[in-house]
Short mmCIF file of C-alpha atoms and ligand atoms in Angstrom, two decimals:
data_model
loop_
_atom_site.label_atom_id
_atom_site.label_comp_id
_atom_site.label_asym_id
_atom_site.label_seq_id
_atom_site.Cartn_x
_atom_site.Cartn_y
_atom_site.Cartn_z
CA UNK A 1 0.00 0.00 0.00
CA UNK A 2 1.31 3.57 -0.77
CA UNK A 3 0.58 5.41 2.38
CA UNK A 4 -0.13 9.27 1.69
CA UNK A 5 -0.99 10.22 5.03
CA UNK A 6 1.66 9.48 7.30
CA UNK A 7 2.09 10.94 11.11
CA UNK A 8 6.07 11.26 12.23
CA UNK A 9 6.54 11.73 15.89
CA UNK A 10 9.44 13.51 16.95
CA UNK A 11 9.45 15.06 13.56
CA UNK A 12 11.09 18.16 15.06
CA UNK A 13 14.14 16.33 16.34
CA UNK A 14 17.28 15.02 14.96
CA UNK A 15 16.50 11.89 13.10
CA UNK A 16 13.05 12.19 12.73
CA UNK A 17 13.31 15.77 10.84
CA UNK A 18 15.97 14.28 8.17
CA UNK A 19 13.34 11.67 7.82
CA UNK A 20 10.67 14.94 6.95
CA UNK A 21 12.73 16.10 4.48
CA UNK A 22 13.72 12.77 3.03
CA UNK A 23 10.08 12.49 2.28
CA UNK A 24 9.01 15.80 1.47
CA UNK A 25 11.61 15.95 -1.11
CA UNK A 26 11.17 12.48 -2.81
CA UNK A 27 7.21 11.90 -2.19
CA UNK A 28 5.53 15.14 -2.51
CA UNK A 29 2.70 13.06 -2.55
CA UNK A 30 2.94 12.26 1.04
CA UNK A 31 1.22 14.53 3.61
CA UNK A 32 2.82 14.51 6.79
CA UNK A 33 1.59 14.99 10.36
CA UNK A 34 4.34 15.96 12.59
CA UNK A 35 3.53 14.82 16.47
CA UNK A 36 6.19 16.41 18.52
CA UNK A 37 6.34 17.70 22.08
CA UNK A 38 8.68 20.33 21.45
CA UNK A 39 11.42 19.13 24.34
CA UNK A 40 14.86 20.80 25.19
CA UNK A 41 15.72 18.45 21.65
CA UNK A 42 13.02 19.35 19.07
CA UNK A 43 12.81 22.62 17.45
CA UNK A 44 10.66 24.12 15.04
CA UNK A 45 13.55 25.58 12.63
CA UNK A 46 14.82 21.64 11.75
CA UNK A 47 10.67 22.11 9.52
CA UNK A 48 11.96 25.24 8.00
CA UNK A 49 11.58 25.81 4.26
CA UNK A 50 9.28 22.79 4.03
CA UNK A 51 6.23 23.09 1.97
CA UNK A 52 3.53 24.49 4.69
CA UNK A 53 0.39 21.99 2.62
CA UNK A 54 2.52 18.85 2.66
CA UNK A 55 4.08 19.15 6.23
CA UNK A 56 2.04 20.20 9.42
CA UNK A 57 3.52 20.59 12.78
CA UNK A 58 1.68 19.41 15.60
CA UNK A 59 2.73 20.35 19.35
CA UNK A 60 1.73 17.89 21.31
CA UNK A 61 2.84 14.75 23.46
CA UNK A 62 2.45 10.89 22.72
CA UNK A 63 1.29 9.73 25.64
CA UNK A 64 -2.00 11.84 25.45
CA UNK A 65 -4.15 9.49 24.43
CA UNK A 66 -6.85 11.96 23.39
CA UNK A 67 -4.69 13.87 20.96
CA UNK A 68 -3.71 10.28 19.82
CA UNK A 69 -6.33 8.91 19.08
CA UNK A 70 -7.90 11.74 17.19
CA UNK A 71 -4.74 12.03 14.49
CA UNK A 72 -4.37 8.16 14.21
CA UNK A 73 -7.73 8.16 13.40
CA UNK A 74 -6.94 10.26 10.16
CA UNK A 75 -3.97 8.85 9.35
CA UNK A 76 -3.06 5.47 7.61
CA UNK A 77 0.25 4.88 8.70
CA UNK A 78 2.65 6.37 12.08
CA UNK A 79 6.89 6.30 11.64
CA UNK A 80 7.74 6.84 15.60
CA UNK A 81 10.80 8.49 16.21
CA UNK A 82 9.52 10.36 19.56
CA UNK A 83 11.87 9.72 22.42
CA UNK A 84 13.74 10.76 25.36
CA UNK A 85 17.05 9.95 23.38
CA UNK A 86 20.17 10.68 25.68
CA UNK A 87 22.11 8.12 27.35
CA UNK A 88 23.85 10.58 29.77
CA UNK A 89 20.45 12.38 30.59
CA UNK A 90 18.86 8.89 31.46
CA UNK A 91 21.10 8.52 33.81
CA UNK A 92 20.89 11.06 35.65
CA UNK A 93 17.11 10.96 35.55
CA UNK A 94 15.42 8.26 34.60
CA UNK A 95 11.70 9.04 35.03
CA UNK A 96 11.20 10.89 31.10
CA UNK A 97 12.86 8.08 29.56
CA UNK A 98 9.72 5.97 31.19
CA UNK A 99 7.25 8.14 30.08
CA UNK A 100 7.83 8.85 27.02
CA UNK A 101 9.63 6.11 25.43
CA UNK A 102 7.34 3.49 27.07
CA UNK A 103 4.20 4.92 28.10
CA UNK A 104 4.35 6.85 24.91
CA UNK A 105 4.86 3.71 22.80
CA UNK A 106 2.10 2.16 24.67
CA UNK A 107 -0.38 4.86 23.69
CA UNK A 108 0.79 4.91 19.64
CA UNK A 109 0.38 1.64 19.84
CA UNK A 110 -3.07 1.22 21.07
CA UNK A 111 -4.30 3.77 18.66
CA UNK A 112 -3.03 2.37 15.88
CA UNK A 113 -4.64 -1.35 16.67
CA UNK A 114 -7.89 0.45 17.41
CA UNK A 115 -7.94 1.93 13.69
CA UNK A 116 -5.54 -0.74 12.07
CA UNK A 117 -3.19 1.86 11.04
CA UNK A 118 0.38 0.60 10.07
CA UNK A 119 3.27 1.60 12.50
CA UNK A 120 7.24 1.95 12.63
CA UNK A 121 9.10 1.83 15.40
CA UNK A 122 12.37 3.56 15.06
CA UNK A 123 15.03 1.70 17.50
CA UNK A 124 18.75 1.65 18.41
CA UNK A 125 21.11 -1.13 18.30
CA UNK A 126 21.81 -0.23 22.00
CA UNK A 127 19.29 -2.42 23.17
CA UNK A 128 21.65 -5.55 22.43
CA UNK A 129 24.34 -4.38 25.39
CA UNK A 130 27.37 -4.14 23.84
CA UNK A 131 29.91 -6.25 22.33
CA UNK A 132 33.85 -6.91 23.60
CA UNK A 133 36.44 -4.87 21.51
CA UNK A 134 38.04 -6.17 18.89
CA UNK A 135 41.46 -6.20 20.22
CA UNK A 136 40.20 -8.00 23.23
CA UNK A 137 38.84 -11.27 20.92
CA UNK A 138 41.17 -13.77 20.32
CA UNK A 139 42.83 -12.92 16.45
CA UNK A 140 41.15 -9.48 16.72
CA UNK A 141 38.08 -10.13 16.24
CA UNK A 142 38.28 -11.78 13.11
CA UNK A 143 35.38 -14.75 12.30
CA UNK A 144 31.53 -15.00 13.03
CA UNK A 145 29.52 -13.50 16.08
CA UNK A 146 30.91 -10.46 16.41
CA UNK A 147 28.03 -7.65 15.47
CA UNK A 148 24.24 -7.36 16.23
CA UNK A 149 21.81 -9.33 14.27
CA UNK A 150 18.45 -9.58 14.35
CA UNK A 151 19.00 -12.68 16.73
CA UNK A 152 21.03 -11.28 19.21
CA UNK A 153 19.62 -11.57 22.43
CA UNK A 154 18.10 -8.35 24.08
CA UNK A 155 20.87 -6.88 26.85
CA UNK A 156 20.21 -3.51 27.15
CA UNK A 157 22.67 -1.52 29.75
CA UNK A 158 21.16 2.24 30.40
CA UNK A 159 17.76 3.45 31.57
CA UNK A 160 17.83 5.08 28.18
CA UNK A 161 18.54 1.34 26.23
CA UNK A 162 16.37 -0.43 28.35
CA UNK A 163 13.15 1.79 28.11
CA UNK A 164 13.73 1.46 24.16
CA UNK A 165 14.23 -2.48 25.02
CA UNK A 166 10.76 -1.53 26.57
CA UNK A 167 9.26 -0.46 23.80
CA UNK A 168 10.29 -2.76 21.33
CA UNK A 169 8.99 -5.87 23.35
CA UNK A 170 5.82 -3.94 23.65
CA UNK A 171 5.46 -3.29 19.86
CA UNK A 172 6.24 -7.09 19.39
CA UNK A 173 3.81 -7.75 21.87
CA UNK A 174 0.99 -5.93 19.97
CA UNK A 175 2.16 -7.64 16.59
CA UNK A 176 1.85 -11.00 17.92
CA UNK A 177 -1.42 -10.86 20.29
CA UNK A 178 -3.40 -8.12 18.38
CA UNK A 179 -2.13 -8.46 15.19
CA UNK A 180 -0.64 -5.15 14.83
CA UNK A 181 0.72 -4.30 11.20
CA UNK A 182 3.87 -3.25 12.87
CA UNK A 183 7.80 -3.22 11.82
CA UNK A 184 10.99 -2.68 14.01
CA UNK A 185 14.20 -0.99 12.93
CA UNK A 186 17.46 -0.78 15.02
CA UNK A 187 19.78 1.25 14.15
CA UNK A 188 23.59 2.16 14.65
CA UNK A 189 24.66 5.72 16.16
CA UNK A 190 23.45 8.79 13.93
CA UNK A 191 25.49 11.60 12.81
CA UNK A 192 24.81 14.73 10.23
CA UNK A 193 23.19 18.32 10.49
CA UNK A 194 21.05 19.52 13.21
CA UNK A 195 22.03 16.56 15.69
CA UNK A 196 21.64 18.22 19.26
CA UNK A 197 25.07 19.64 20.81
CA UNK A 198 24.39 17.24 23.80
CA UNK A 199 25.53 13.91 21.81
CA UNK A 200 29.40 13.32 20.91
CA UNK A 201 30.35 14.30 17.50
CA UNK A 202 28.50 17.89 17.72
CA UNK A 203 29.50 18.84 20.93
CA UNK A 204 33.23 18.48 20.16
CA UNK A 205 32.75 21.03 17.01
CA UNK A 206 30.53 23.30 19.03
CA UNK A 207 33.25 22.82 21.94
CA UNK A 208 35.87 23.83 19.51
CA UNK A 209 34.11 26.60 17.87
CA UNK A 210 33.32 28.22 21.15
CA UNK A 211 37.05 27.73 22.75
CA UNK A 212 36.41 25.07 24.94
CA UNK A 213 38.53 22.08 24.79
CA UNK A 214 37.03 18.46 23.55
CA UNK A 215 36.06 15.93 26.33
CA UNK A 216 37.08 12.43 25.56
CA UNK A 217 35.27 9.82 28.46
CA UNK A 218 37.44 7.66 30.08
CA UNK A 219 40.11 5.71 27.39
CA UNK A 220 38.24 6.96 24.35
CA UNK A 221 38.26 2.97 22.78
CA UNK A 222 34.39 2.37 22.96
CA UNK A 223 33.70 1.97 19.36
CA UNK A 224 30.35 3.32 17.56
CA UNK A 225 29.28 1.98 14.57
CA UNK A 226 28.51 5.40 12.22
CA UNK A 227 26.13 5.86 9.71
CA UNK A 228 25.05 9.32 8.50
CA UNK A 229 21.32 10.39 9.29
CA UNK A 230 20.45 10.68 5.59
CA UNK A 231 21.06 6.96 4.81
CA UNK A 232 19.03 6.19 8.21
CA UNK A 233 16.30 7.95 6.74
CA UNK A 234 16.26 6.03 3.09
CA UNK A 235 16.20 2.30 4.82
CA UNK A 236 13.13 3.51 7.04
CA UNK A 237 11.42 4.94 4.47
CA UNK A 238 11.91 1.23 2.81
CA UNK A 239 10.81 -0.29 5.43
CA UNK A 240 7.81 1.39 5.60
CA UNK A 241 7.17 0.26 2.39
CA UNK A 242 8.40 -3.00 1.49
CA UNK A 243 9.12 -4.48 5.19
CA UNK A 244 7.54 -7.17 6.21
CA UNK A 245 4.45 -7.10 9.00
CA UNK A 246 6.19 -8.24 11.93
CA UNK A 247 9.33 -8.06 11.20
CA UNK A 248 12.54 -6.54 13.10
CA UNK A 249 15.61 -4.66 10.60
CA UNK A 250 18.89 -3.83 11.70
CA UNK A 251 20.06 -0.86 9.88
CA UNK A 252 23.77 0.21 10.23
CA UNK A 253 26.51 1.18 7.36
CA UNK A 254 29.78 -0.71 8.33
CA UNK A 255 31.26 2.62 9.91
CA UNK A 256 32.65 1.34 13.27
CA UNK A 257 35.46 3.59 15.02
CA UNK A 258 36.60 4.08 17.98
CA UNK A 259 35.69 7.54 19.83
CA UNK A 260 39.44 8.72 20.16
CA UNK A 261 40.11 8.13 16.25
CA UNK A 262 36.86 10.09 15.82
CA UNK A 263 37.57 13.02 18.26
CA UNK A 264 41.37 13.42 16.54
CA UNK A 265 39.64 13.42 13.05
CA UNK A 266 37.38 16.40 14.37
CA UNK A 267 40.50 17.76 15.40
CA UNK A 268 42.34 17.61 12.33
CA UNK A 269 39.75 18.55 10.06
CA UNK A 270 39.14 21.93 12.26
CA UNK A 271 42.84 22.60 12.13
CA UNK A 272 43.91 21.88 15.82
CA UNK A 273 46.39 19.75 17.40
CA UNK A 274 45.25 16.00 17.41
CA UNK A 275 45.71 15.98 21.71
CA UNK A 276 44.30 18.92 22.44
CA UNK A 277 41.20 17.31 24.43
CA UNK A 278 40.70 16.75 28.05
CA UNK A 279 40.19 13.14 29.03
CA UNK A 280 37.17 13.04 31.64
CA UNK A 281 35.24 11.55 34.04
CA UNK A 282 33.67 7.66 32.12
CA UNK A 283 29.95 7.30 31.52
CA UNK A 284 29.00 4.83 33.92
CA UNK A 285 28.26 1.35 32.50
CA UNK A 286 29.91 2.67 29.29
CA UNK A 287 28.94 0.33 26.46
CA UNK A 288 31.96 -1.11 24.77
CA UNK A 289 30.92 -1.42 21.13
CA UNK A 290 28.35 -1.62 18.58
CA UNK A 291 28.48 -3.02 15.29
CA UNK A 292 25.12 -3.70 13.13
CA UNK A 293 24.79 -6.43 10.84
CA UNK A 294 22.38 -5.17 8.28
CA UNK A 295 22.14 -7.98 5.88
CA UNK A 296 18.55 -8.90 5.72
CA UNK A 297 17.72 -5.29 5.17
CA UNK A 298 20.25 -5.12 2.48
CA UNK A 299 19.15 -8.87 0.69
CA UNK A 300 15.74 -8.86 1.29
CA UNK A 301 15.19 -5.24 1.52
CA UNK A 302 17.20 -3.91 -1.46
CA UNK A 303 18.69 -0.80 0.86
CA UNK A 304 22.18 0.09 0.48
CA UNK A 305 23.69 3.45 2.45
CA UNK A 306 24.98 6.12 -0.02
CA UNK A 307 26.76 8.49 2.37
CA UNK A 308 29.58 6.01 3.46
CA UNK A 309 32.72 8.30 3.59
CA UNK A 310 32.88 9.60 6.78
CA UNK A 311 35.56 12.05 6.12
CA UNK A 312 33.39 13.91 3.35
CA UNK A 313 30.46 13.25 5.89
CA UNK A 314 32.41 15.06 8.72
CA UNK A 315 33.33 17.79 6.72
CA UNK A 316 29.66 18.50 5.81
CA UNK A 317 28.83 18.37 9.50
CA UNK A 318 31.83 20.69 10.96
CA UNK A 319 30.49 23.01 7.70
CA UNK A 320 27.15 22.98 9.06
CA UNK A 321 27.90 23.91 12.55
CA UNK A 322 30.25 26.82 11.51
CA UNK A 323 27.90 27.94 9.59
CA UNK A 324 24.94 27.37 11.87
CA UNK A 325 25.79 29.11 15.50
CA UNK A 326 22.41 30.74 15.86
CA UNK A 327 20.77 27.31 15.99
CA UNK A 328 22.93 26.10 19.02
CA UNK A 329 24.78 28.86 20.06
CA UNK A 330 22.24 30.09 22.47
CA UNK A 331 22.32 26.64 24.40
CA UNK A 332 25.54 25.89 24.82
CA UNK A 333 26.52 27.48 27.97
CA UNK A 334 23.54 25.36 29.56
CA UNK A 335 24.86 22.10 27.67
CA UNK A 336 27.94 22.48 29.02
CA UNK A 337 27.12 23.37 32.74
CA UNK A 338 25.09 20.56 33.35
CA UNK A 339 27.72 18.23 31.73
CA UNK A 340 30.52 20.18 34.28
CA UNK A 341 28.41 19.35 37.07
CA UNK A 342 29.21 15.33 36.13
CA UNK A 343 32.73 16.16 35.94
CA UNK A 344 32.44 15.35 32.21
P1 NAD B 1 16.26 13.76 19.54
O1 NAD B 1 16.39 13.79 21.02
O2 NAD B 1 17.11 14.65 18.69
O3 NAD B 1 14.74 14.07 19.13
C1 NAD B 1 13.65 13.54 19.83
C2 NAD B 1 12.40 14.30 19.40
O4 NAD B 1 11.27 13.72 20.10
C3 NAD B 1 12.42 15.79 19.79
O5 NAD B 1 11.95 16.57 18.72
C4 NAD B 1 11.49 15.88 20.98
O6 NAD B 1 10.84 17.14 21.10
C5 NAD B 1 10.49 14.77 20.67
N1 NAD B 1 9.82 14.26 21.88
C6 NAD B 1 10.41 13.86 23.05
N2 NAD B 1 9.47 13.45 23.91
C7 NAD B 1 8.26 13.58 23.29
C8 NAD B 1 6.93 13.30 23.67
N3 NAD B 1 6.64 12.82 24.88
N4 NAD B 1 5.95 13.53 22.78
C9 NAD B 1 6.23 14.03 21.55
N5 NAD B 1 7.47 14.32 21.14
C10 NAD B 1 8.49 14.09 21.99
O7 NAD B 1 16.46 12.23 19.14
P2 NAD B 1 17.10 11.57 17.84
O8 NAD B 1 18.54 11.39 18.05
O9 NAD B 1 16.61 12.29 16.64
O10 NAD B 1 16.43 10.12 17.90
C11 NAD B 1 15.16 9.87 17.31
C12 NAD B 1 14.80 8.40 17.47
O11 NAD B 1 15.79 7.59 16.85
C13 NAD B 1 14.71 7.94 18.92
O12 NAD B 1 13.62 7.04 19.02
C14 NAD B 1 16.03 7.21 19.15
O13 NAD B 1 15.89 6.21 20.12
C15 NAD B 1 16.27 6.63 17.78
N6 NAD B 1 17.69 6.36 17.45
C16 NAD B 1 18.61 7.37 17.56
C17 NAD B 1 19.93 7.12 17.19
C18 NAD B 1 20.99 8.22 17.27
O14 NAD B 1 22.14 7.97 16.98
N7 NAD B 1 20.64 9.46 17.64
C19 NAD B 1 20.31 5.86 16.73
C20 NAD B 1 19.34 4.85 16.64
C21 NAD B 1 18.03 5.13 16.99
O1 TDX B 2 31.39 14.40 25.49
C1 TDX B 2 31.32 13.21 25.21
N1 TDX B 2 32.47 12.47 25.17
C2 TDX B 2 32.49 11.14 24.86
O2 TDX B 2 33.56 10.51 24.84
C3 TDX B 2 30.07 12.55 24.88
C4 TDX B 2 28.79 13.33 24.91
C5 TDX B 2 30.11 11.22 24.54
N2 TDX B 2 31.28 10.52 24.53
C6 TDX B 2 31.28 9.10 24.11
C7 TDX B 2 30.22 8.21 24.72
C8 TDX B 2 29.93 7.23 23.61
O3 TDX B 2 30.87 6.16 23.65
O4 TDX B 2 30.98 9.12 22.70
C9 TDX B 2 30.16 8.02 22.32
C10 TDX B 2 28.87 8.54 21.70
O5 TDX B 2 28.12 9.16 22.73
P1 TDX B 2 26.65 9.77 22.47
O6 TDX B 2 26.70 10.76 21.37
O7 TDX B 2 26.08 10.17 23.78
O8 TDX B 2 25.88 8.50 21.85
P2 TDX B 2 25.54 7.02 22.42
O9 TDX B 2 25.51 6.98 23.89
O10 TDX B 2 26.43 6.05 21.68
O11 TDX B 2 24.01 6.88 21.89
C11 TDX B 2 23.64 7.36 20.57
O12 TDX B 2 23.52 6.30 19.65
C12 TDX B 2 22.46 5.40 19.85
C13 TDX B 2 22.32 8.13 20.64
O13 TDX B 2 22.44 9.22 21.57
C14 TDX B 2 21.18 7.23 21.00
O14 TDX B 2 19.94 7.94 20.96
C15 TDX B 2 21.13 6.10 20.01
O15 TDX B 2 20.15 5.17 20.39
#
């Protein structure tokens, strides 16, 4: 089915605002509802410039059922992106990452069973735990077993993880006993334009750019798995379309690295010495790695990412925030306060 009335929570955020523009640009077919509360992390600007008939911005939270169940009703298919999304935040208070990434799921959910309306549910490969290093594995590494499938058992290690473990059980749940026409994705760590100056990569340019030194935690050999926002928005968008009812999708771009090779290529590429960064304070219960094997989504799927050179895709990113101060500027004394308060 071609769905041309789709609702996007968390529209106004990171990831789910790519996804907007992914599909206001390719599908101006599509009209788009977007469901977002309008947190510390969503922002109205990340709509700008988008055609004001195809795109509507509603302000509004997930877990009011009322408000739910009145757009559900008109729409015939919800990508869910909405989520307390910050591992550091979660633990320092857990309670938002309860309410809205499971109670919030929970009332999506039962709207869209009530009027049989398909549903995504955008995930993170952080619900698996993590994996050992490389270097620690006997021959490095090499051989089978060593990333995320869609078999790997769930593990998660944060509030933050664990309320998106939540979630996904919950959608599963539905799928299984109500017959929900439901999909899960998973995907690796997100980076690109308009990513909040909380998370890693953009709060070492910001830090540099305002003429504070980087902040590396603890060894700096946890290793993401990187894959830029725009090619996260392409494989949902074919999931929505061609996934199968039911069915979970890893979706991740073969772009592991460790956070100290990424930190001295942000360096580098914004002209400073590669060691000038403080080493602070490690997140506690630090996941080690993540690495996403996205086969099925590739071979049954069709996907494949396009932005795969992370130097070029770095580039584009430091470029953005140079260019873009007034859209963080304002919020980075805050940022960085609270994080000082951690000793991070
Ligand atoms: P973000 O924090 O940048 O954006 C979250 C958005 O959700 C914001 O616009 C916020 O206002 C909105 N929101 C929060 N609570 C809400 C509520 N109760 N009701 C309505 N709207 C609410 O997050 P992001 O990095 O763009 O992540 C989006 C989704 O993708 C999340 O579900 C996250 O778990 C998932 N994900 C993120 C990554 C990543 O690397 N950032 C990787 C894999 C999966
Ligand atoms: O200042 C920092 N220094 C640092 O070394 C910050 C903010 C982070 N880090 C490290 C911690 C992680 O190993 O960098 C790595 C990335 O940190 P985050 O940007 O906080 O991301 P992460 O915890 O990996 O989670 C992200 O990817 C999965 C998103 O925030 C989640 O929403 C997504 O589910």
């Amino acid at each position: 089915m071609a769905y041309k009335n789709i609702i996007v929570t968390g529209g106004a955020g990171f990831i789910g605002s790519n996804f907007v523009h992914y599909v206001a640009n390719n599908h101006p077919e599509v009209h788009i509802t977007v469901l977002d509360k309008l947190t510390y992390a969503g922002n109205r600007e990340n709509l700008a410039g988008l055609p004001e008939g195809q795109v509507e911005l509603v302000v509004g939270d997930i877990a009011d059922a009322q408000l739910v169940d009145k757009l559900v009703s008109q729409a015939d298919a919800v990508v869910h992106y909405a989520a307390e999304s910050h591992n550091d935040n979660s633990l320092k208070n857990p309670f938002p990452f309860i309410q809205t990434n499971i109670i919030g799921t929970y009332t999506l959910i039962e709207a869209c069973r009530k009027y049989e309306v398909r549903f995504h549910h955008v995930s993170t490969d952080e619900v698996y735990g993590d994996l050992p290093l490389r270097e620690d594995l006997p021959g490095h590494g090499e051989g089978a077993g060593e990333k995320f499938t869609p078999e790997t058992r769930y593990n998660p290690s944060s509030p933050y993880s664990s309320s998106k473990a939540s979630s996904d059980l919950l959608v599963r749940a539905w799928v299984r006993s109500f017959g929900l026409e439901a999909t899960i994705s998973n995907c690796s760590n997100n980076y690109g334009p308009y990513q909040h100056i909380e998370k890693f990569i953009p709060r070492q340019i910001t830090n540099i750019l305002s003429g504070i030194r980087p902040k590396l935690y603890g060894s700096g050999k946890n290793v993401r798995d990187w894959i830029h926002t725009n090619d996260h928005s392409s494989a949902v968008w074919t999931i929505l379309n061609k996934g199968k009812i039911g069915e979970t999708y890893l979706i991740g771009a073969d772009g592991e690295k460790n956070n100290k090779d990424v930190l001295e290529l942000i360096l580098e590429q914004m002209g400073q010495p590669s060691d000038a960064y403080d080493v602070v304070k490690d997140r506690p219960g630090h996941d080690l790695r993540y690495a996403i094997d996205s086969t099925k989504l590739r071979e049954e799927l069709g996907w494949k990412p396009e932005f795969t050179n992370f130097e070029d895709g770095m580039k584009d990113t430091i470029a953005w925030y140079t260019a873009h101060e007034d859209w963080w500027k304002s919020e980075k004394e805050a940022v960085e306060n609270n994080y000082k308060q951690n000793g991070q």
